[in-house]
Amino acid sequence: MSRIAGGVACCLLAAGRAAAEAEGRGFAEVRGSSYFGVTGDRWQAVERVRPTFETSFGERVKLVGTVEAGGAQGRGAPARFSRASDYLDVDRLYLDAYGERADVRAGRQALHWGSAQFFNPTDPFPEVLLTEPWRPRRGVNAVRAHVALAERTDVTGVAALDDRLANARAAARARTNRFGTDLAVVGAWPGDSDWLAGLDLRGTFGVGWWIEAALHSAGGRAEEAAVGADYSFPVFERLVTMVQYQRNAAGRTGLPGVGRDSLLAAVTAQATPELGLSVAVLRNLDDDRGVAIPSASWAATDWLEVAAMGSIVLGSTSAGLLTVWTRASF
């Protein structure tokens, strides 16, 4: 634990110097979770600090790095911290180069494609963060090039390696806008003989709407799709309702409310400029499984946030968790 504290302290000091020089940003967070309906430890505590540093080389080249240091106790925590990777991680480290019509990012970066909410069939690097809103997307070792072909048309290409720098992946996305609708086609090679082909549409027609669908060969040919709509009401600061149907022929998300066919509905209210409330329900349409996710966040100051989220499993089993966290941005 002393090495954890030392690592956190070093990052805090470095973050303080970076903030003073207007060269850094990031956050420090303390999070506590209480589990019920599970075996083993029923609590977890996490402390982490995540500073980001930037260095510019002229007007068109920039180096960005994000370090995360911290520790965990209770459920899911390592029995002992014997390696630096147990409490320290370089989650982002990439070089940005900006051209007149093309931008290139090379290094460990976050990658995310798709217009649907939380479940993105066309994303070659998918992660479902519905029940973990505090977690940033995992970094991917990749080179990404974004090329503008016209005012509303662009192409993005990605070549990536896994953390062992052994297995390669590649993907490309071409996007345009016609008649007020964003349209994108996606092709990807996840490795071996696998492939993915998809279509992504998003627009407005009185309400916001999206259609995202893909066909892939991993684990056998299977289709995935997400179709949804949202609408904003002039209530409080803002009130947004959303509903989305998901089709996942492979059924591989691992969440209790997701099978081959599932429905996600959510209401989000910004009650005051400081207080936000939301509730989402994910329901498996093939059986009685599901999960309800209420949450609240309060911006105490322009740099301090306090939030809470519950995750309640619906159906024949009784399980869930309550997580409370506070985050200080710098």
Coordinates of C-alpha atoms in Angstrom, one line a residue:
M1 CA 0.0 0.0 0.0
S2 CA 2.9 2.4 0.6
R3 CA 3.9 2.1 -3.1
I4 CA 0.3 2.9 -4.0
A5 CA 0.3 6.0 -1.9
G6 CA 3.6 7.0 -3.3
G7 CA 2.5 6.6 -6.8
V8 CA -0.7 8.6 -6.2
A9 CA 1.2 11.3 -4.4
C10 CA 3.7 11.6 -7.3
C11 CA 0.9 11.9 -9.8
L12 CA -0.9 14.5 -7.7
L13 CA 2.3 16.6 -7.5
A14 CA 3.0 16.3 -11.2
A15 CA -0.7 17.1 -11.9
G16 CA -0.4 20.2 -9.8
R17 CA 2.6 21.4 -11.6
A18 CA 1.0 20.7 -15.0
A19 CA -2.2 22.6 -14.0
A20 CA -0.2 25.6 -12.9
E21 CA 1.5 25.7 -16.3
A22 CA -1.9 25.2 -18.1
E23 CA -0.4 22.1 -19.6
G24 CA -2.4 19.4 -17.8
R25 CA -5.9 18.2 -16.9
G26 CA -7.5 15.2 -15.2
F27 CA -9.2 14.1 -12.0
A28 CA -8.9 12.4 -8.7
E29 CA -11.7 10.1 -7.6
V30 CA -12.8 8.0 -4.6
R31 CA -15.5 5.4 -5.2
G32 CA -17.3 3.0 -2.9
S33 CA -19.6 0.1 -3.8
S34 CA -21.9 -2.1 -1.8
Y35 CA -23.1 -5.4 -3.4
F36 CA -26.1 -7.5 -2.4
G37 CA -27.2 -10.9 -3.6
V38 CA -23.7 -12.1 -4.3
T39 CA -21.2 -14.4 -2.7
G40 CA -17.8 -13.3 -1.4
D41 CA -16.9 -9.7 -0.5
R42 CA -19.9 -7.4 -0.6
W43 CA -18.0 -4.1 -0.7
Q44 CA -15.3 -2.4 -2.8
A45 CA -13.4 0.8 -2.4
V46 CA -11.4 2.4 -5.2
E47 CA -9.0 5.4 -5.1
R48 CA -7.5 6.7 -8.2
V49 CA -5.9 9.8 -9.8
R50 CA -5.8 10.3 -13.6
P51 CA -3.8 13.2 -14.8
T52 CA -3.4 14.0 -18.5
F53 CA -0.4 15.9 -19.9
E54 CA 0.0 17.7 -23.2
T55 CA 3.1 18.9 -25.0
S56 CA 3.0 20.8 -28.3
F57 CA 5.7 20.7 -31.0
G58 CA 4.7 23.6 -33.1
E59 CA 1.1 24.3 -34.2
R60 CA 0.4 21.0 -35.8
V61 CA 1.9 18.3 -33.6
K62 CA 1.0 17.4 -30.0
L63 CA 1.9 14.6 -27.6
V64 CA -0.7 13.6 -25.1
G65 CA -0.3 11.1 -22.2
T66 CA -2.7 9.9 -19.5
V67 CA -1.5 8.1 -16.4
E68 CA -3.8 6.3 -13.9
A69 CA -2.6 5.4 -10.5
G70 CA -4.5 4.1 -7.5
G71 CA -5.6 1.1 -5.5
A72 CA -8.6 -1.0 -4.7
Q73 CA -9.8 -2.9 -1.6
G74 CA -12.6 -5.5 -1.2
R75 CA -14.3 -7.2 -4.0
G76 CA -12.2 -7.7 -7.1
A77 CA -9.1 -6.2 -5.6
P78 CA -5.8 -8.1 -6.1
A79 CA -4.6 -10.1 -3.1
R80 CA -1.3 -8.2 -3.1
F81 CA 0.3 -5.4 -5.1
S82 CA 3.4 -7.1 -6.4
R83 CA 3.8 -5.4 -9.8
A84 CA 3.7 -1.8 -11.0
S85 CA 0.8 -2.7 -13.3
D86 CA -1.3 -3.5 -10.2
Y87 CA -1.5 0.2 -9.3
L88 CA -0.1 2.2 -12.2
D89 CA -1.2 2.3 -15.9
V90 CA -0.3 4.5 -18.9
D91 CA -3.8 4.4 -20.4
R92 CA -3.3 7.0 -23.1
L93 CA -0.1 7.9 -24.9
Y94 CA -0.4 9.2 -28.5
L95 CA 0.9 11.7 -30.9
D96 CA -1.5 14.0 -32.9
A97 CA -0.5 15.5 -36.2
Y98 CA -2.9 17.9 -37.9
G99 CA -2.9 18.6 -41.6
E100 CA -5.0 20.8 -43.9
R101 CA -7.4 17.9 -44.8
A102 CA -6.0 15.0 -42.8
D103 CA -5.4 14.3 -39.1
V104 CA -3.3 11.4 -37.8
R105 CA -3.2 10.0 -34.2
A106 CA -0.7 7.3 -33.4
G107 CA -0.3 5.5 -30.0
R108 CA -2.5 4.3 -27.2
Q109 CA -5.9 6.0 -27.6
A110 CA -9.6 5.6 -27.1
L111 CA -11.6 4.4 -30.1
H112 CA -15.4 4.5 -30.4
W113 CA -17.8 4.4 -33.4
G114 CA -21.5 4.4 -33.7
S115 CA -24.7 6.5 -33.2
A116 CA -26.7 4.2 -30.9
Q117 CA -26.8 4.5 -27.2
F118 CA -24.3 2.2 -25.3
F119 CA -24.6 -0.7 -27.7
N120 CA -22.9 -0.1 -31.0
P121 CA -23.0 -2.9 -33.6
T122 CA -20.7 -1.1 -36.0
D123 CA -18.0 -0.4 -33.4
P124 CA -14.9 -2.6 -34.1
F125 CA -13.7 -1.9 -30.5
P126 CA -16.9 -2.4 -28.5
E127 CA -17.3 -1.7 -24.8
V128 CA -20.6 -1.5 -22.9
L129 CA -20.3 1.1 -20.1
L130 CA -24.0 1.3 -19.2
T131 CA -23.4 0.1 -15.6
E132 CA -19.9 1.7 -15.3
P133 CA -20.3 5.4 -16.2
W134 CA -17.2 6.3 -14.2
R135 CA -14.9 4.1 -16.4
P136 CA -13.1 5.7 -19.3
R137 CA -12.8 3.5 -22.4
R138 CA -9.8 1.3 -22.5
G139 CA -6.8 2.5 -24.6
V140 CA -6.1 0.8 -27.9
N141 CA -2.7 0.7 -29.5
A142 CA -3.5 2.1 -32.9
V143 CA -2.8 4.5 -35.8
R144 CA -5.9 6.4 -36.8
A145 CA -6.1 8.6 -39.9
H146 CA -9.1 11.0 -40.5
V147 CA -9.4 12.5 -44.0
A148 CA -11.9 15.2 -45.0
L149 CA -13.0 14.6 -48.6
A150 CA -15.6 17.4 -48.7
E151 CA -17.4 19.7 -46.3
R152 CA -19.7 16.9 -45.0
T153 CA -17.8 13.8 -46.1
D154 CA -14.9 12.1 -44.5
V155 CA -13.1 8.8 -44.1
T156 CA -11.5 7.3 -41.0
G157 CA -9.1 4.3 -41.1
V158 CA -7.6 2.5 -38.1
A159 CA -4.8 -0.1 -37.8
A160 CA -4.4 -1.6 -34.3
L161 CA -2.4 -4.1 -32.2
D162 CA -3.3 -5.8 -29.0
D163 CA -1.3 -5.2 -25.8
R164 CA 1.2 -7.9 -26.6
L165 CA 1.8 -6.0 -30.0
A166 CA 1.1 -9.3 -31.7
N167 CA -2.4 -9.6 -33.1
A168 CA -3.5 -7.0 -35.7
R169 CA -6.9 -5.5 -36.4
A170 CA -8.0 -2.9 -39.0
A171 CA -11.2 -0.9 -39.7
A172 CA -12.5 1.9 -41.9
R173 CA -15.5 4.2 -41.8
A174 CA -16.8 6.4 -44.5
R175 CA -19.3 9.1 -43.5
T176 CA -21.4 11.7 -45.3
N177 CA -24.5 13.9 -44.6
R178 CA -27.4 14.0 -47.0
F179 CA -30.8 15.7 -46.4
G180 CA -29.9 16.3 -42.7
T181 CA -29.0 12.7 -42.1
D182 CA -25.6 11.3 -41.1
L183 CA -24.8 8.1 -43.1
A184 CA -21.8 5.9 -42.5
V185 CA -20.6 2.6 -43.8
V186 CA -18.1 0.5 -41.8
G187 CA -15.9 -2.4 -42.7
A188 CA -13.5 -4.1 -40.2
W189 CA -11.1 -7.0 -39.9
P190 CA -11.0 -8.1 -36.3
G191 CA -8.3 -10.7 -37.0
D192 CA -7.9 -14.2 -38.4
S193 CA -10.6 -14.8 -41.0
D194 CA -13.2 -12.7 -39.2
W195 CA -14.9 -9.6 -40.7
L196 CA -17.5 -7.0 -39.9
A197 CA -19.7 -4.9 -42.3
G198 CA -22.1 -2.3 -41.0
L199 CA -24.3 0.7 -41.7
D200 CA -25.0 3.7 -39.3
L201 CA -27.7 6.3 -39.8
R202 CA -28.6 9.2 -37.5
G203 CA -31.0 12.2 -38.1
T204 CA -33.9 14.2 -36.8
F205 CA -37.6 14.1 -37.9
G206 CA -39.4 15.8 -35.1
V207 CA -37.5 13.4 -32.8
G208 CA -33.9 12.3 -32.9
W209 CA -33.5 8.8 -34.4
W210 CA -30.8 6.3 -35.2
I211 CA -30.4 3.0 -37.0
E212 CA -27.1 1.1 -36.6
A213 CA -26.7 -2.5 -37.9
A214 CA -23.9 -4.8 -38.7
L215 CA -23.2 -8.3 -39.9
H216 CA -20.1 -10.1 -38.5
S217 CA -18.5 -13.5 -38.8
A218 CA -16.9 -13.9 -35.4
G219 CA -18.2 -17.0 -33.7
G220 CA -20.4 -17.8 -36.7
R221 CA -22.2 -15.3 -38.9
A222 CA -24.6 -13.2 -36.9
E223 CA -26.4 -9.9 -37.2
E224 CA -26.5 -7.0 -34.7
A225 CA -28.7 -3.9 -34.8
A226 CA -29.9 -1.0 -32.6
V227 CA -32.8 1.2 -33.5
G228 CA -33.9 4.1 -31.3
A229 CA -35.2 7.6 -30.8
D230 CA -35.0 10.4 -28.2
Y231 CA -37.0 13.5 -27.5
S232 CA -36.2 16.6 -25.4
F233 CA -38.9 18.3 -23.4
P234 CA -38.7 21.9 -22.1
V235 CA -39.1 20.8 -18.5
F236 CA -36.6 21.8 -15.7
E237 CA -33.3 22.7 -17.3
R238 CA -33.9 19.8 -19.7
L239 CA -35.8 16.5 -19.8
V240 CA -34.8 13.8 -22.3
T241 CA -36.5 10.5 -23.0
M242 CA -35.0 7.7 -25.0
V243 CA -36.0 4.2 -26.1
Q244 CA -33.9 1.8 -28.1
Y245 CA -34.4 -1.8 -29.4
Q246 CA -31.3 -4.0 -29.7
R247 CA -30.9 -7.2 -31.7
N248 CA -27.8 -9.3 -30.8
A249 CA -27.9 -12.7 -32.5
A250 CA -24.7 -13.7 -30.7
G251 CA -25.9 -12.5 -27.3
R252 CA -22.4 -11.7 -26.1
T253 CA -22.7 -8.5 -24.0
G254 CA -22.7 -10.3 -20.6
L255 CA -25.3 -7.9 -19.1
P256 CA -28.4 -9.5 -17.4
G257 CA -30.9 -7.5 -19.5
V258 CA -29.4 -8.4 -22.9
G259 CA -30.2 -11.5 -24.9
R260 CA -31.0 -11.8 -28.5
D261 CA -33.7 -9.1 -28.3
S262 CA -33.7 -6.4 -25.7
L263 CA -35.2 -3.0 -25.0
L264 CA -33.5 0.0 -23.3
A265 CA -35.5 3.0 -22.1
A266 CA -34.2 6.0 -20.1
V267 CA -35.3 9.3 -18.7
T268 CA -32.7 12.0 -17.9
A269 CA -33.6 15.2 -16.1
Q270 CA -31.4 18.2 -15.5
A271 CA -33.4 19.4 -12.5
T272 CA -31.1 22.4 -11.9
P273 CA -27.8 23.4 -13.4
E274 CA -26.0 21.5 -10.6
L275 CA -28.4 18.5 -10.2
G276 CA -28.9 15.7 -12.7
L277 CA -31.2 12.7 -12.3
S278 CA -31.7 9.7 -14.5
V279 CA -33.2 6.2 -14.6
A280 CA -32.6 3.5 -17.3
V281 CA -34.2 0.1 -17.6
L282 CA -32.7 -2.6 -19.8
R283 CA -35.1 -5.5 -20.4
N284 CA -34.5 -8.8 -22.1
L285 CA -37.5 -9.4 -24.4
D286 CA -36.8 -13.2 -24.5
D287 CA -37.3 -13.8 -20.8
D288 CA -37.9 -11.9 -17.5
R289 CA -34.3 -10.8 -17.0
G290 CA -33.3 -7.1 -16.9
V291 CA -31.5 -4.4 -15.0
A292 CA -32.7 -1.0 -13.6
I293 CA -30.1 1.8 -13.3
P294 CA -31.1 4.9 -11.3
S295 CA -28.4 7.6 -10.9
A296 CA -27.9 11.1 -9.6
S297 CA -25.1 13.6 -9.9
W298 CA -24.5 16.9 -8.2
A299 CA -21.9 19.5 -9.3
A300 CA -20.9 20.9 -5.9
T301 CA -18.5 23.4 -7.6
D302 CA -17.1 23.8 -11.0
W303 CA -14.4 21.3 -10.1
L304 CA -16.1 18.9 -7.6
E305 CA -18.8 16.4 -8.5
V306 CA -20.6 13.9 -6.2
A307 CA -22.6 11.0 -7.9
A308 CA -24.4 7.8 -7.0
M309 CA -25.7 5.0 -9.2
G310 CA -27.6 1.8 -8.5
S311 CA -27.7 -1.4 -10.6
I312 CA -30.6 -3.6 -9.7
V313 CA -31.0 -7.0 -11.4
L314 CA -34.6 -7.7 -12.4
G315 CA -36.2 -11.2 -12.8
S316 CA -35.9 -14.4 -10.8
T317 CA -32.5 -13.5 -9.2
S318 CA -32.0 -10.8 -6.6
A319 CA -28.7 -9.0 -6.9
G320 CA -27.4 -5.5 -7.4
L321 CA -25.1 -2.8 -6.2
L322 CA -25.0 0.8 -5.1
T323 CA -22.0 2.9 -6.0
V324 CA -21.2 6.4 -4.7
W325 CA -18.2 8.4 -5.9
T326 CA -16.8 11.9 -5.7
R327 CA -14.5 13.3 -8.4
A328 CA -12.3 16.4 -8.2
S329 CA -11.2 17.8 -11.6
F330 CA -8.0 19.7 -12.1

